[in-house]
Amino acid sequence: MKLSIEISMYPFNGDYIPPIKGFIDWLNQQDGLKIQTVPTCTIITGDYDRVMDVLRDGLKYSYEHFGKAVFVTKFLPNYEALN
């Protein structure tokens, strides 16, 4: 099954650009996904299990490297947002 998610990151510190950029850079290094970043969010599309694994690992990576942040997501199961 395919899964598309839309994710936005809101770091807890005033210098918010480096954590957001770091998280997006990390996402773009992950294999087996289609990723598109727009001004308000990043869209991730791929196999359901792969997307969920990357999301889990990405949240951990973000916390370990950049500290606390709020992530807002929308999940679209069985839908391929990026062709």
PDB file of N, CA, C and O in Angstrom:
ATOM      1  N   MET A   1       0.842  -1.178   0.000  1.00  0.00           N
ATOM      2  CA  MET A   1       0.000   0.000   0.000  1.00  0.00           C
ATOM      3  C   MET A   1       0.886   1.239   0.000  1.00  0.00           C
ATOM      4  O   MET A   1       1.907   1.279   0.671  1.00  0.00           O
ATOM      5  N   LYS A   2       0.480   2.239  -0.728  1.00  0.00           N
ATOM      6  CA  LYS A   2       1.189   3.517  -0.770  1.00  0.00           C
ATOM      7  C   LYS A   2       0.726   4.403   0.387  1.00  0.00           C
ATOM      8  O   LYS A   2      -0.373   4.250   0.918  1.00  0.00           O
ATOM      9  N   LEU A   3       1.593   5.339   0.766  1.00  0.00           N
ATOM     10  CA  LEU A   3       1.260   6.318   1.785  1.00  0.00           C
ATOM     11  C   LEU A   3       1.907   7.628   1.408  1.00  0.00           C
ATOM     12  O   LEU A   3       3.072   7.671   0.995  1.00  0.00           O
ATOM     13  N   SER A   4       1.142   8.696   1.538  1.00  0.00           N
ATOM     14  CA  SER A   4       1.683  10.041   1.385  1.00  0.00           C
ATOM     15  C   SER A   4       1.465  10.780   2.694  1.00  0.00           C
ATOM     16  O   SER A   4       0.404  10.662   3.308  1.00  0.00           O
ATOM     17  N   ILE A   5       2.501  11.502   3.112  1.00  0.00           N
ATOM     18  CA  ILE A   5       2.338  12.353   4.275  1.00  0.00           C
ATOM     19  C   ILE A   5       2.820  13.754   3.940  1.00  0.00           C
ATOM     20  O   ILE A   5       3.681  13.959   3.090  1.00  0.00           O
ATOM     21  N   GLU A   6       2.211  14.695   4.607  1.00  0.00           N
ATOM     22  CA  GLU A   6       2.618  16.090   4.553  1.00  0.00           C
ATOM     23  C   GLU A   6       3.119  16.411   5.948  1.00  0.00           C
ATOM     24  O   GLU A   6       2.420  16.162   6.929  1.00  0.00           O
ATOM     25  N   ILE A   7       4.335  16.925   6.063  1.00  0.00           N
ATOM     26  CA  ILE A   7       4.916  17.177   7.376  1.00  0.00           C
ATOM     27  C   ILE A   7       5.493  18.589   7.444  1.00  0.00           C
ATOM     28  O   ILE A   7       6.121  19.053   6.491  1.00  0.00           O
ATOM     29  N   SER A   8       5.237  19.251   8.565  1.00  0.00           N
ATOM     30  CA  SER A   8       5.796  20.569   8.843  1.00  0.00           C
ATOM     31  C   SER A   8       6.488  20.506  10.197  1.00  0.00           C
ATOM     32  O   SER A   8       5.976  19.891  11.137  1.00  0.00           O
ATOM     33  N   MET A   9       7.631  21.145  10.313  1.00  0.00           N
ATOM     34  CA  MET A   9       8.436  21.139  11.540  1.00  0.00           C
ATOM     35  C   MET A   9       8.480  22.535  12.133  1.00  0.00           C
ATOM     36  O   MET A   9       8.710  23.516  11.427  1.00  0.00           O
ATOM     37  N   TYR A  10       8.279  22.613  13.455  1.00  0.00           N
ATOM     38  CA  TYR A  10       8.325  23.880  14.174  1.00  0.00           C
ATOM     39  C   TYR A  10       9.291  23.730  15.356  1.00  0.00           C
ATOM     40  O   TYR A  10       8.883  23.333  16.443  1.00  0.00           O
ATOM     41  N   PRO A  11      10.580  24.044  15.146  1.00  0.00           N
ATOM     42  CA  PRO A  11      11.571  23.918  16.222  1.00  0.00           C
ATOM     43  C   PRO A  11      11.262  24.876  17.375  1.00  0.00           C
ATOM     44  O   PRO A  11      10.660  25.932  17.180  1.00  0.00           O
ATOM     45  N   PHE A  12      11.721  24.502  18.572  1.00  0.00           N
ATOM     46  CA  PHE A  12      11.473  25.291  19.771  1.00  0.00           C
ATOM     47  C   PHE A  12      12.460  26.435  19.962  1.00  0.00           C
ATOM     48  O   PHE A  12      12.339  27.174  20.916  1.00  0.00           O
ATOM     49  N   ASN A  13      13.463  26.566  19.102  1.00  0.00           N
ATOM     50  CA  ASN A  13      14.419  27.650  19.303  1.00  0.00           C
ATOM     51  C   ASN A  13      14.196  28.760  18.289  1.00  0.00           C
ATOM     52  O   ASN A  13      13.532  28.582  17.272  1.00  0.00           O
ATOM     53  N   GLY A  14      14.755  29.925  18.569  1.00  0.00           N
ATOM     54  CA  GLY A  14      14.566  31.087  17.708  1.00  0.00           C
ATOM     55  C   GLY A  14      15.249  30.962  16.358  1.00  0.00           C
ATOM     56  O   GLY A  14      14.800  31.545  15.377  1.00  0.00           O
ATOM     57  N   ASP A  15      16.336  30.229  16.295  1.00  0.00           N
ATOM     58  CA  ASP A  15      17.056  30.037  15.041  1.00  0.00           C
ATOM     59  C   ASP A  15      16.509  28.782  14.370  1.00  0.00           C
ATOM     60  O   ASP A  15      17.130  27.715  14.387  1.00  0.00           O
ATOM     61  N   TYR A  16      15.342  28.881  13.762  1.00  0.00           N
ATOM     62  CA  TYR A  16      14.594  27.714  13.300  1.00  0.00           C
ATOM     63  C   TYR A  16      15.010  27.184  11.934  1.00  0.00           C
ATOM     64  O   TYR A  16      14.739  26.037  11.611  1.00  0.00           O
ATOM     65  N   ILE A  17      15.684  27.985  11.119  1.00  0.00           N
ATOM     66  CA  ILE A  17      16.039  27.546   9.763  1.00  0.00           C
ATOM     67  C   ILE A  17      17.015  26.361   9.764  1.00  0.00           C
ATOM     68  O   ILE A  17      16.779  25.371   9.055  1.00  0.00           O
ATOM     69  N   PRO A  18      18.121  26.391  10.535  1.00  0.00           N
ATOM     70  CA  PRO A  18      19.051  25.248  10.492  1.00  0.00           C
ATOM     71  C   PRO A  18      18.408  23.901  10.862  1.00  0.00           C
ATOM     72  O   PRO A  18      18.662  22.910  10.158  1.00  0.00           O
ATOM     73  N   PRO A  19      17.577  23.809  11.903  1.00  0.00           N
ATOM     74  CA  PRO A  19      16.957  22.507  12.178  1.00  0.00           C
ATOM     75  C   PRO A  19      16.026  22.037  11.056  1.00  0.00           C
ATOM     76  O   PRO A  19      16.024  20.854  10.710  1.00  0.00           O
ATOM     77  N   ILE A  20      15.252  22.940  10.494  1.00  0.00           N
ATOM     78  CA  ILE A  20      14.340  22.564   9.409  1.00  0.00           C
ATOM     79  C   ILE A  20      15.152  22.097   8.205  1.00  0.00           C
ATOM     80  O   ILE A  20      14.868  21.050   7.618  1.00  0.00           O
ATOM     81  N   LYS A  21      16.163  22.869   7.839  1.00  0.00           N
ATOM     82  CA  LYS A  21      17.007  22.495   6.699  1.00  0.00           C
ATOM     83  C   LYS A  21      17.701  21.154   6.968  1.00  0.00           C
ATOM     84  O   LYS A  21      17.765  20.297   6.082  1.00  0.00           O
ATOM     85  N   GLY A  22      18.198  20.950   8.185  1.00  0.00           N
ATOM     86  CA  GLY A  22      18.861  19.701   8.529  1.00  0.00           C
ATOM     87  C   GLY A  22      17.936  18.506   8.427  1.00  0.00           C
ATOM     88  O   GLY A  22      18.318  17.442   7.935  1.00  0.00           O
ATOM     89  N   PHE A  23      16.690  18.676   8.882  1.00  0.00           N
ATOM     90  CA  PHE A  23      15.713  17.601   8.798  1.00  0.00           C
ATOM     91  C   PHE A  23      15.377  17.290   7.337  1.00  0.00           C
ATOM     92  O   PHE A  23      15.330  16.126   6.933  1.00  0.00           O
ATOM     93  N   ILE A  24      15.166  18.314   6.536  1.00  0.00           N
ATOM     94  CA  ILE A  24      14.862  18.110   5.111  1.00  0.00           C
ATOM     95  C   ILE A  24      16.045  17.460   4.403  1.00  0.00           C
ATOM     96  O   ILE A  24      15.860  16.553   3.578  1.00  0.00           O
ATOM     97  N   ASP A  25      17.259  17.903   4.706  1.00  0.00           N
ATOM     98  CA  ASP A  25      18.453  17.285   4.096  1.00  0.00           C
ATOM     99  C   ASP A  25      18.524  15.803   4.448  1.00  0.00           C
ATOM    100  O   ASP A  25      18.841  14.970   3.593  1.00  0.00           O
ATOM    101  N   TRP A  26      18.238  15.469   5.711  1.00  0.00           N
ATOM    102  CA  TRP A  26      18.245  14.066   6.131  1.00  0.00           C
ATOM    103  C   TRP A  26      17.187  13.280   5.355  1.00  0.00           C
ATOM    104  O   TRP A  26      17.469  12.179   4.868  1.00  0.00           O
ATOM    105  N   LEU A  27      15.980  13.839   5.228  1.00  0.00           N
ATOM    106  CA  LEU A  27      14.913  13.159   4.474  1.00  0.00           C
ATOM    107  C   LEU A  27      15.347  12.867   3.043  1.00  0.00           C
ATOM    108  O   LEU A  27      15.095  11.788   2.522  1.00  0.00           O
ATOM    109  N   ASN A  28      15.984  13.832   2.416  1.00  0.00           N
ATOM    110  CA  ASN A  28      16.385  13.681   1.018  1.00  0.00           C
ATOM    111  C   ASN A  28      17.467  12.633   0.817  1.00  0.00           C
ATOM    112  O   ASN A  28      17.706  12.207  -0.320  1.00  0.00           O
ATOM    113  N   GLN A  29      18.108  12.177   1.867  1.00  0.00           N
ATOM    114  CA  GLN A  29      19.117  11.128   1.772  1.00  0.00           C
ATOM    115  C   GLN A  29      18.510   9.731   1.891  1.00  0.00           C
ATOM    116  O   GLN A  29      19.208   8.736   1.695  1.00  0.00           O
ATOM    117  N   GLN A  30      17.231   9.639   2.191  1.00  0.00           N
ATOM    118  CA  GLN A  30      16.575   8.342   2.395  1.00  0.00           C
ATOM    119  C   GLN A  30      16.164   7.745   1.050  1.00  0.00           C
ATOM    120  O   GLN A  30      15.599   8.434   0.198  1.00  0.00           O
ATOM    121  N   ASP A  31      16.437   6.472   0.886  1.00  0.00           N
ATOM    122  CA  ASP A  31      16.124   5.769  -0.360  1.00  0.00           C
ATOM    123  C   ASP A  31      14.675   5.297  -0.387  1.00  0.00           C
ATOM    124  O   ASP A  31      14.055   5.079   0.657  1.00  0.00           O
ATOM    125  N   GLY A  32      14.157   5.133  -1.590  1.00  0.00           N
ATOM    126  CA  GLY A  32      12.854   4.514  -1.780  1.00  0.00           C
ATOM    127  C   GLY A  32      11.668   5.429  -1.549  1.00  0.00           C
ATOM    128  O   GLY A  32      10.548   4.940  -1.384  1.00  0.00           O
ATOM    129  N   LEU A  33      11.886   6.748  -1.560  1.00  0.00           N
ATOM    130  CA  LEU A  33      10.802   7.698  -1.332  1.00  0.00           C
ATOM    131  C   LEU A  33      10.808   8.769  -2.405  1.00  0.00           C
ATOM    132  O   LEU A  33      11.843   9.077  -2.984  1.00  0.00           O
ATOM    133  N   LYS A  34       9.655   9.348  -2.624  1.00  0.00           N
ATOM    134  CA  LYS A  34       9.551  10.570  -3.420  1.00  0.00           C
ATOM    135  C   LYS A  34       9.315  11.691  -2.422  1.00  0.00           C
ATOM    136  O   LYS A  34       8.430  11.592  -1.561  1.00  0.00           O
ATOM    137  N   ILE A  35      10.116  12.756  -2.531  1.00  0.00           N
ATOM    138  CA  ILE A  35      10.042  13.858  -1.574  1.00  0.00           C
ATOM    139  C   ILE A  35      10.000  15.173  -2.326  1.00  0.00           C
ATOM    140  O   ILE A  35      10.767  15.381  -3.274  1.00  0.00           O
ATOM    141  N   GLN A  36       9.107  16.043  -1.897  1.00  0.00           N
ATOM    142  CA  GLN A  36       9.013  17.387  -2.469  1.00  0.00           C
ATOM    143  C   GLN A  36       8.810  18.369  -1.326  1.00  0.00           C
ATOM    144  O   GLN A  36       7.920  18.187  -0.490  1.00  0.00           O
ATOM    145  N   THR A  37       9.646  19.392  -1.290  1.00  0.00           N
ATOM    146  CA  THR A  37       9.524  20.426  -0.271  1.00  0.00           C
ATOM    147  C   THR A  37       8.952  21.682  -0.912  1.00  0.00           C
ATOM    148  O   THR A  37       9.409  22.116  -1.967  1.00  0.00           O
ATOM    149  N   VAL A  38       7.952  22.244  -0.265  1.00  0.00           N
ATOM    150  CA  VAL A  38       7.329  23.508  -0.667  1.00  0.00           C
ATOM    151  C   VAL A  38       7.466  24.457   0.527  1.00  0.00           C
ATOM    152  O   VAL A  38       7.898  24.043   1.605  1.00  0.00           O
ATOM    153  N   PRO A  39       7.108  25.729   0.398  1.00  0.00           N
ATOM    154  CA  PRO A  39       7.355  26.669   1.493  1.00  0.00           C
ATOM    155  C   PRO A  39       6.729  26.300   2.844  1.00  0.00           C
ATOM    156  O   PRO A  39       7.281  26.656   3.881  1.00  0.00           O
ATOM    157  N   THR A  40       5.632  25.588   2.871  1.00  0.00           N
ATOM    158  CA  THR A  40       4.955  25.322   4.141  1.00  0.00           C
ATOM    159  C   THR A  40       5.093  23.899   4.666  1.00  0.00           C
ATOM    160  O   THR A  40       4.720  23.631   5.808  1.00  0.00           O
ATOM    161  N   CYS A  41       5.605  22.969   3.837  1.00  0.00           N
ATOM    162  CA  CYS A  41       5.681  21.576   4.279  1.00  0.00           C
ATOM    163  C   CYS A  41       6.566  20.773   3.335  1.00  0.00           C
ATOM    164  O   CYS A  41       7.002  21.262   2.305  1.00  0.00           O
ATOM    165  N   THR A  42       6.785  19.535   3.726  1.00  0.00           N
ATOM    166  CA  THR A  42       7.452  18.562   2.868  1.00  0.00           C
ATOM    167  C   THR A  42       6.483  17.403   2.657  1.00  0.00           C
ATOM    168  O   THR A  42       5.846  16.945   3.608  1.00  0.00           O
ATOM    169  N   ILE A  43       6.375  16.940   1.417  1.00  0.00           N
ATOM    170  CA  ILE A  43       5.493  15.832   1.068  1.00  0.00           C
ATOM    171  C   ILE A  43       6.369  14.613   0.821  1.00  0.00           C
ATOM    172  O   ILE A  43       7.365  14.683   0.091  1.00  0.00           O
ATOM    173  N   ILE A  44       5.998  13.517   1.460  1.00  0.00           N
ATOM    174  CA  ILE A  44       6.741  12.261   1.340  1.00  0.00           C
ATOM    175  C   ILE A  44       5.782  11.190   0.845  1.00  0.00           C
ATOM    176  O   ILE A  44       4.714  11.004   1.427  1.00  0.00           O
ATOM    177  N   THR A  45       6.154  10.477  -0.212  1.00  0.00           N
ATOM    178  CA  THR A  45       5.324   9.424  -0.774  1.00  0.00           C
ATOM    179  C   THR A  45       6.170   8.172  -0.980  1.00  0.00           C
ATOM    180  O   THR A  45       7.318   8.259  -1.403  1.00  0.00           O
ATOM    181  N   GLY A  46       5.570   7.030  -0.674  1.00  0.00           N
ATOM    182  CA  GLY A  46       6.256   5.768  -0.896  1.00  0.00           C
ATOM    183  C   GLY A  46       5.466   4.613  -0.334  1.00  0.00           C
ATOM    184  O   GLY A  46       4.288   4.759   0.019  1.00  0.00           O
ATOM    185  N   ASP A  47       6.118   3.469  -0.243  1.00  0.00           N
ATOM    186  CA  ASP A  47       5.513   2.300   0.362  1.00  0.00           C
ATOM    187  C   ASP A  47       5.183   2.619   1.827  1.00  0.00           C
ATOM    188  O   ASP A  47       5.991   3.235   2.533  1.00  0.00           O
ATOM    189  N   TYR A  48       4.023   2.193   2.282  1.00  0.00           N
ATOM    190  CA  TYR A  48       3.543   2.516   3.624  1.00  0.00           C
ATOM    191  C   TYR A  48       4.587   2.223   4.708  1.00  0.00           C
ATOM    192  O   TYR A  48       4.916   3.098   5.516  1.00  0.00           O
ATOM    193  N   ASP A  49       5.116   1.007   4.721  1.00  0.00           N
ATOM    194  CA  ASP A  49       6.081   0.639   5.760  1.00  0.00           C
ATOM    195  C   ASP A  49       7.352   1.478   5.681  1.00  0.00           C
ATOM    196  O   ASP A  49       7.901   1.892   6.705  1.00  0.00           O
ATOM    197  N   ARG A  50       7.822   1.751   4.479  1.00  0.00           N
ATOM    198  CA  ARG A  50       9.038   2.560   4.315  1.00  0.00           C
ATOM    199  C   ARG A  50       8.826   3.982   4.817  1.00  0.00           C
ATOM    200  O   ARG A  50       9.660   4.539   5.523  1.00  0.00           O
ATOM    201  N   VAL A  51       7.696   4.583   4.449  1.00  0.00           N
ATOM    202  CA  VAL A  51       7.400   5.947   4.893  1.00  0.00           C
ATOM    203  C   VAL A  51       7.321   6.002   6.420  1.00  0.00           C
ATOM    204  O   VAL A  51       7.891   6.897   7.049  1.00  0.00           O
ATOM    205  N   MET A  52       6.641   5.047   7.026  1.00  0.00           N
ATOM    206  CA  MET A  52       6.489   5.048   8.484  1.00  0.00           C
ATOM    207  C   MET A  52       7.830   4.820   9.176  1.00  0.00           C
ATOM    208  O   MET A  52       8.110   5.449  10.205  1.00  0.00           O
ATOM    209  N   ASP A  53       8.679   3.958   8.625  1.00  0.00           N
ATOM    210  CA  ASP A  53      10.009   3.737   9.198  1.00  0.00           C
ATOM    211  C   ASP A  53      10.851   5.018   9.127  1.00  0.00           C
ATOM    212  O   ASP A  53      11.524   5.387  10.092  1.00  0.00           O
ATOM    213  N   VAL A  54      10.821   5.689   7.982  1.00  0.00           N
ATOM    214  CA  VAL A  54      11.576   6.925   7.821  1.00  0.00           C
ATOM    215  C   VAL A  54      11.038   8.004   8.752  1.00  0.00           C
ATOM    216  O   VAL A  54      11.811   8.753   9.357  1.00  0.00           O
ATOM    217  N   LEU A  55       9.745   8.082   8.897  1.00  0.00           N
ATOM    218  CA  LEU A  55       9.158   9.067   9.803  1.00  0.00           C
ATOM    219  C   LEU A  55       9.622   8.818  11.241  1.00  0.00           C
ATOM    220  O   LEU A  55      10.063   9.734  11.935  1.00  0.00           O
ATOM    221  N   ARG A  56       9.571   7.573  11.677  1.00  0.00           N
ATOM    222  CA  ARG A  56      10.028   7.221  13.032  1.00  0.00           C
ATOM    223  C   ARG A  56      11.502   7.587  13.216  1.00  0.00           C
ATOM    224  O   ARG A  56      11.871   8.259  14.187  1.00  0.00           O
ATOM    225  N   ASP A  57      12.335   7.168  12.273  1.00  0.00           N
ATOM    226  CA  ASP A  57      13.771   7.429  12.381  1.00  0.00           C
ATOM    227  C   ASP A  57      14.073   8.923  12.258  1.00  0.00           C
ATOM    228  O   ASP A  57      14.986   9.434  12.908  1.00  0.00           O
ATOM    229  N   GLY A  58      13.313   9.624  11.424  1.00  0.00           N
ATOM    230  CA  GLY A  58      13.525  11.058  11.231  1.00  0.00           C
ATOM    231  C   GLY A  58      13.189  11.875  12.472  1.00  0.00           C
ATOM    232  O   GLY A  58      13.897  12.836  12.791  1.00  0.00           O
ATOM    233  N   LEU A  59      12.135  11.499  13.171  1.00  0.00           N
ATOM    234  CA  LEU A  59      11.794  12.214  14.406  1.00  0.00           C
ATOM    235  C   LEU A  59      12.891  12.012  15.446  1.00  0.00           C
ATOM    236  O   LEU A  59      13.277  12.954  16.150  1.00  0.00           O
ATOM    237  N   LYS A  60      13.410  10.813  15.539  1.00  0.00           N
ATOM    238  CA  LYS A  60      14.503  10.533  16.474  1.00  0.00           C
ATOM    239  C   LYS A  60      15.751  11.314  16.076  1.00  0.00           C
ATOM    240  O   LYS A  60      16.396  11.943  16.924  1.00  0.00           O
ATOM    241  N   TYR A  61      16.097  11.292  14.806  1.00  0.00           N
ATOM    242  CA  TYR A  61      17.256  12.038  14.305  1.00  0.00           C
ATOM    243  C   TYR A  61      17.118  13.521  14.630  1.00  0.00           C
ATOM    244  O   TYR A  61      18.053  14.161  15.115  1.00  0.00           O
ATOM    245  N   SER A  62      15.948  14.066  14.365  1.00  0.00           N
ATOM    246  CA  SER A  62      15.713  15.483  14.607  1.00  0.00           C
ATOM    247  C   SER A  62      15.912  15.837  16.077  1.00  0.00           C
ATOM    248  O   SER A  62      16.582  16.816  16.410  1.00  0.00           O
ATOM    249  N   TYR A  63      15.336  15.050  16.955  1.00  0.00           N
ATOM    250  CA  TYR A  63      15.458  15.328  18.389  1.00  0.00           C
ATOM    251  C   TYR A  63      16.916  15.228  18.845  1.00  0.00           C
ATOM    252  O   TYR A  63      17.400  16.088  19.584  1.00  0.00           O
ATOM    253  N   GLU A  64      17.608  14.191  18.383  1.00  0.00           N
ATOM    254  CA  GLU A  64      18.998  13.990  18.807  1.00  0.00           C
ATOM    255  C   GLU A  64      19.941  15.077  18.287  1.00  0.00           C
ATOM    256  O   GLU A  64      20.920  15.422  18.939  1.00  0.00           O
ATOM    257  N   HIS A  65      19.657  15.629  17.104  1.00  0.00           N
ATOM    258  CA  HIS A  65      20.556  16.611  16.498  1.00  0.00           C
ATOM    259  C   HIS A  65      20.128  18.057  16.685  1.00  0.00           C
ATOM    260  O   HIS A  65      20.974  18.958  16.665  1.00  0.00           O
ATOM    261  N   PHE A  66      18.842  18.304  16.854  1.00  0.00           N
ATOM    262  CA  PHE A  66      18.353  19.686  16.880  1.00  0.00           C
ATOM    263  C   PHE A  66      17.513  20.034  18.101  1.00  0.00           C
ATOM    264  O   PHE A  66      17.101  21.176  18.265  1.00  0.00           O
ATOM    265  N   GLY A  67      17.216  19.069  18.944  1.00  0.00           N
ATOM    266  CA  GLY A  67      16.402  19.344  20.122  1.00  0.00           C
ATOM    267  C   GLY A  67      14.917  19.252  19.829  1.00  0.00           C
ATOM    268  O   GLY A  67      14.492  18.714  18.809  1.00  0.00           O
ATOM    269  N   LYS A  68      14.144  19.808  20.731  1.00  0.00           N
ATOM    270  CA  LYS A  68      12.688  19.682  20.640  1.00  0.00           C
ATOM    271  C   LYS A  68      12.099  20.462  19.472  1.00  0.00           C
ATOM    272  O   LYS A  68      12.568  21.540  19.126  1.00  0.00           O
ATOM    273  N   ALA A  69      11.047  19.880  18.904  1.00  0.00           N
ATOM    274  CA  ALA A  69      10.299  20.517  17.819  1.00  0.00           C
ATOM    275  C   ALA A  69       8.901  19.913  17.791  1.00  0.00           C
ATOM    276  O   ALA A  69       8.690  18.786  18.241  1.00  0.00           O
ATOM    277  N   VAL A  70       7.981  20.669  17.283  1.00  0.00           N
ATOM    278  CA  VAL A  70       6.633  20.169  17.034  1.00  0.00           C
ATOM    279  C   VAL A  70       6.558  19.792  15.558  1.00  0.00           C
ATOM    280  O   VAL A  70       7.021  20.541  14.693  1.00  0.00           O
ATOM    281  N   PHE A  71       6.001  18.619  15.280  1.00  0.00           N
ATOM    282  CA  PHE A  71       5.780  18.185  13.906  1.00  0.00           C
ATOM    283  C   PHE A  71       4.279  18.062  13.680  1.00  0.00           C
ATOM    284  O   PHE A  71       3.582  17.426  14.462  1.00  0.00           O
ATOM    285  N   VAL A  72       3.804  18.670  12.610  1.00  0.00           N
ATOM    286  CA  VAL A  72       2.399  18.568  12.230  1.00  0.00           C
ATOM    287  C   VAL A  72       2.351  17.751  10.943  1.00  0.00           C
ATOM    288  O   VAL A  72       3.070  18.052   9.983  1.00  0.00           O
ATOM    289  N   THR A  73       1.533  16.694  10.939  1.00  0.00           N
ATOM    290  CA  THR A  73       1.475  15.809   9.779  1.00  0.00           C
ATOM    291  C   THR A  73       0.045  15.559   9.335  1.00  0.00           C
ATOM    292  O   THR A  73      -0.889  15.630  10.128  1.00  0.00           O
ATOM    293  N   LYS A  74      -0.075  15.244   8.067  1.00  0.00           N
ATOM    294  CA  LYS A  74      -1.327  14.748   7.478  1.00  0.00           C
ATOM    295  C   LYS A  74      -0.972  13.450   6.773  1.00  0.00           C
ATOM    296  O   LYS A  74       0.003  13.390   6.024  1.00  0.00           O
ATOM    297  N   PHE A  75      -1.749  12.419   7.016  1.00  0.00           N
ATOM    298  CA  PHE A  75      -1.517  11.112   6.419  1.00  0.00           C
ATOM    299  C   PHE A  75      -2.595  10.823   5.386  1.00  0.00           C
ATOM    300  O   PHE A  75      -3.781  10.979   5.672  1.00  0.00           O
ATOM    301  N   LEU A  76      -2.170  10.382   4.210  1.00  0.00           N
ATOM    302  CA  LEU A  76      -3.083  10.023   3.127  1.00  0.00           C
ATOM    303  C   LEU A  76      -2.808   8.584   2.717  1.00  0.00           C
ATOM    304  O   LEU A  76      -2.024   8.332   1.802  1.00  0.00           O
ATOM    305  N   PRO A  77      -3.399   7.603   3.416  1.00  0.00           N
ATOM    306  CA  PRO A  77      -3.150   6.194   3.104  1.00  0.00           C
ATOM    307  C   PRO A  77      -3.674   5.830   1.704  1.00  0.00           C
ATOM    308  O   PRO A  77      -4.677   6.365   1.246  1.00  0.00           O
ATOM    309  N   ASN A  78      -2.967   4.915   1.068  1.00  0.00           N
ATOM    310  CA  ASN A  78      -3.356   4.385  -0.240  1.00  0.00           C
ATOM    311  C   ASN A  78      -3.500   5.484  -1.282  1.00  0.00           C
ATOM    312  O   ASN A  78      -4.392   5.456  -2.117  1.00  0.00           O
ATOM    313  N   TYR A  79      -2.596   6.472  -1.202  1.00  0.00           N
ATOM    314  CA  TYR A  79      -2.623   7.596  -2.139  1.00  0.00           C
ATOM    315  C   TYR A  79      -1.179   8.000  -2.454  1.00  0.00           C
ATOM    316  O   TYR A  79      -0.360   8.092  -1.551  1.00  0.00           O
ATOM    317  N   GLU A  80      -0.882   8.210  -3.711  1.00  0.00           N
ATOM    318  CA  GLU A  80       0.445   8.632  -4.133  1.00  0.00           C
ATOM    319  C   GLU A  80       0.379  10.089  -4.577  1.00  0.00           C
ATOM    320  O   GLU A  80      -0.007  10.401  -5.699  1.00  0.00           O
ATOM    321  N   ALA A  81       0.731  10.999  -3.658  1.00  0.00           N
ATOM    322  CA  ALA A  81       0.612  12.425  -3.910  1.00  0.00           C
ATOM    323  C   ALA A  81       1.622  12.907  -4.952  1.00  0.00           C
ATOM    324  O   ALA A  81       1.374  13.877  -5.658  1.00  0.00           O
ATOM    325  N   LEU A  82       2.771  12.261  -5.049  1.00  0.00           N
ATOM    326  CA  LEU A  82       3.812  12.663  -5.990  1.00  0.00           C
ATOM    327  C   LEU A  82       3.977  11.577  -7.045  1.00  0.00           C
ATOM    328  O   LEU A  82       4.213  10.431  -6.732  1.00  0.00           O
ATOM    329  N   ASN A  83       3.870  11.960  -8.278  1.00  0.00           N
ATOM    330  CA  ASN A  83       4.025  11.004  -9.382  1.00  0.00           C
ATOM    331  C   ASN A  83       5.427  10.975  -9.905  1.00  0.00           C
ATOM    332  O   ASN A  83       6.169  11.818  -9.904  1.00  0.00           O
TER     333      ASN A  83
END
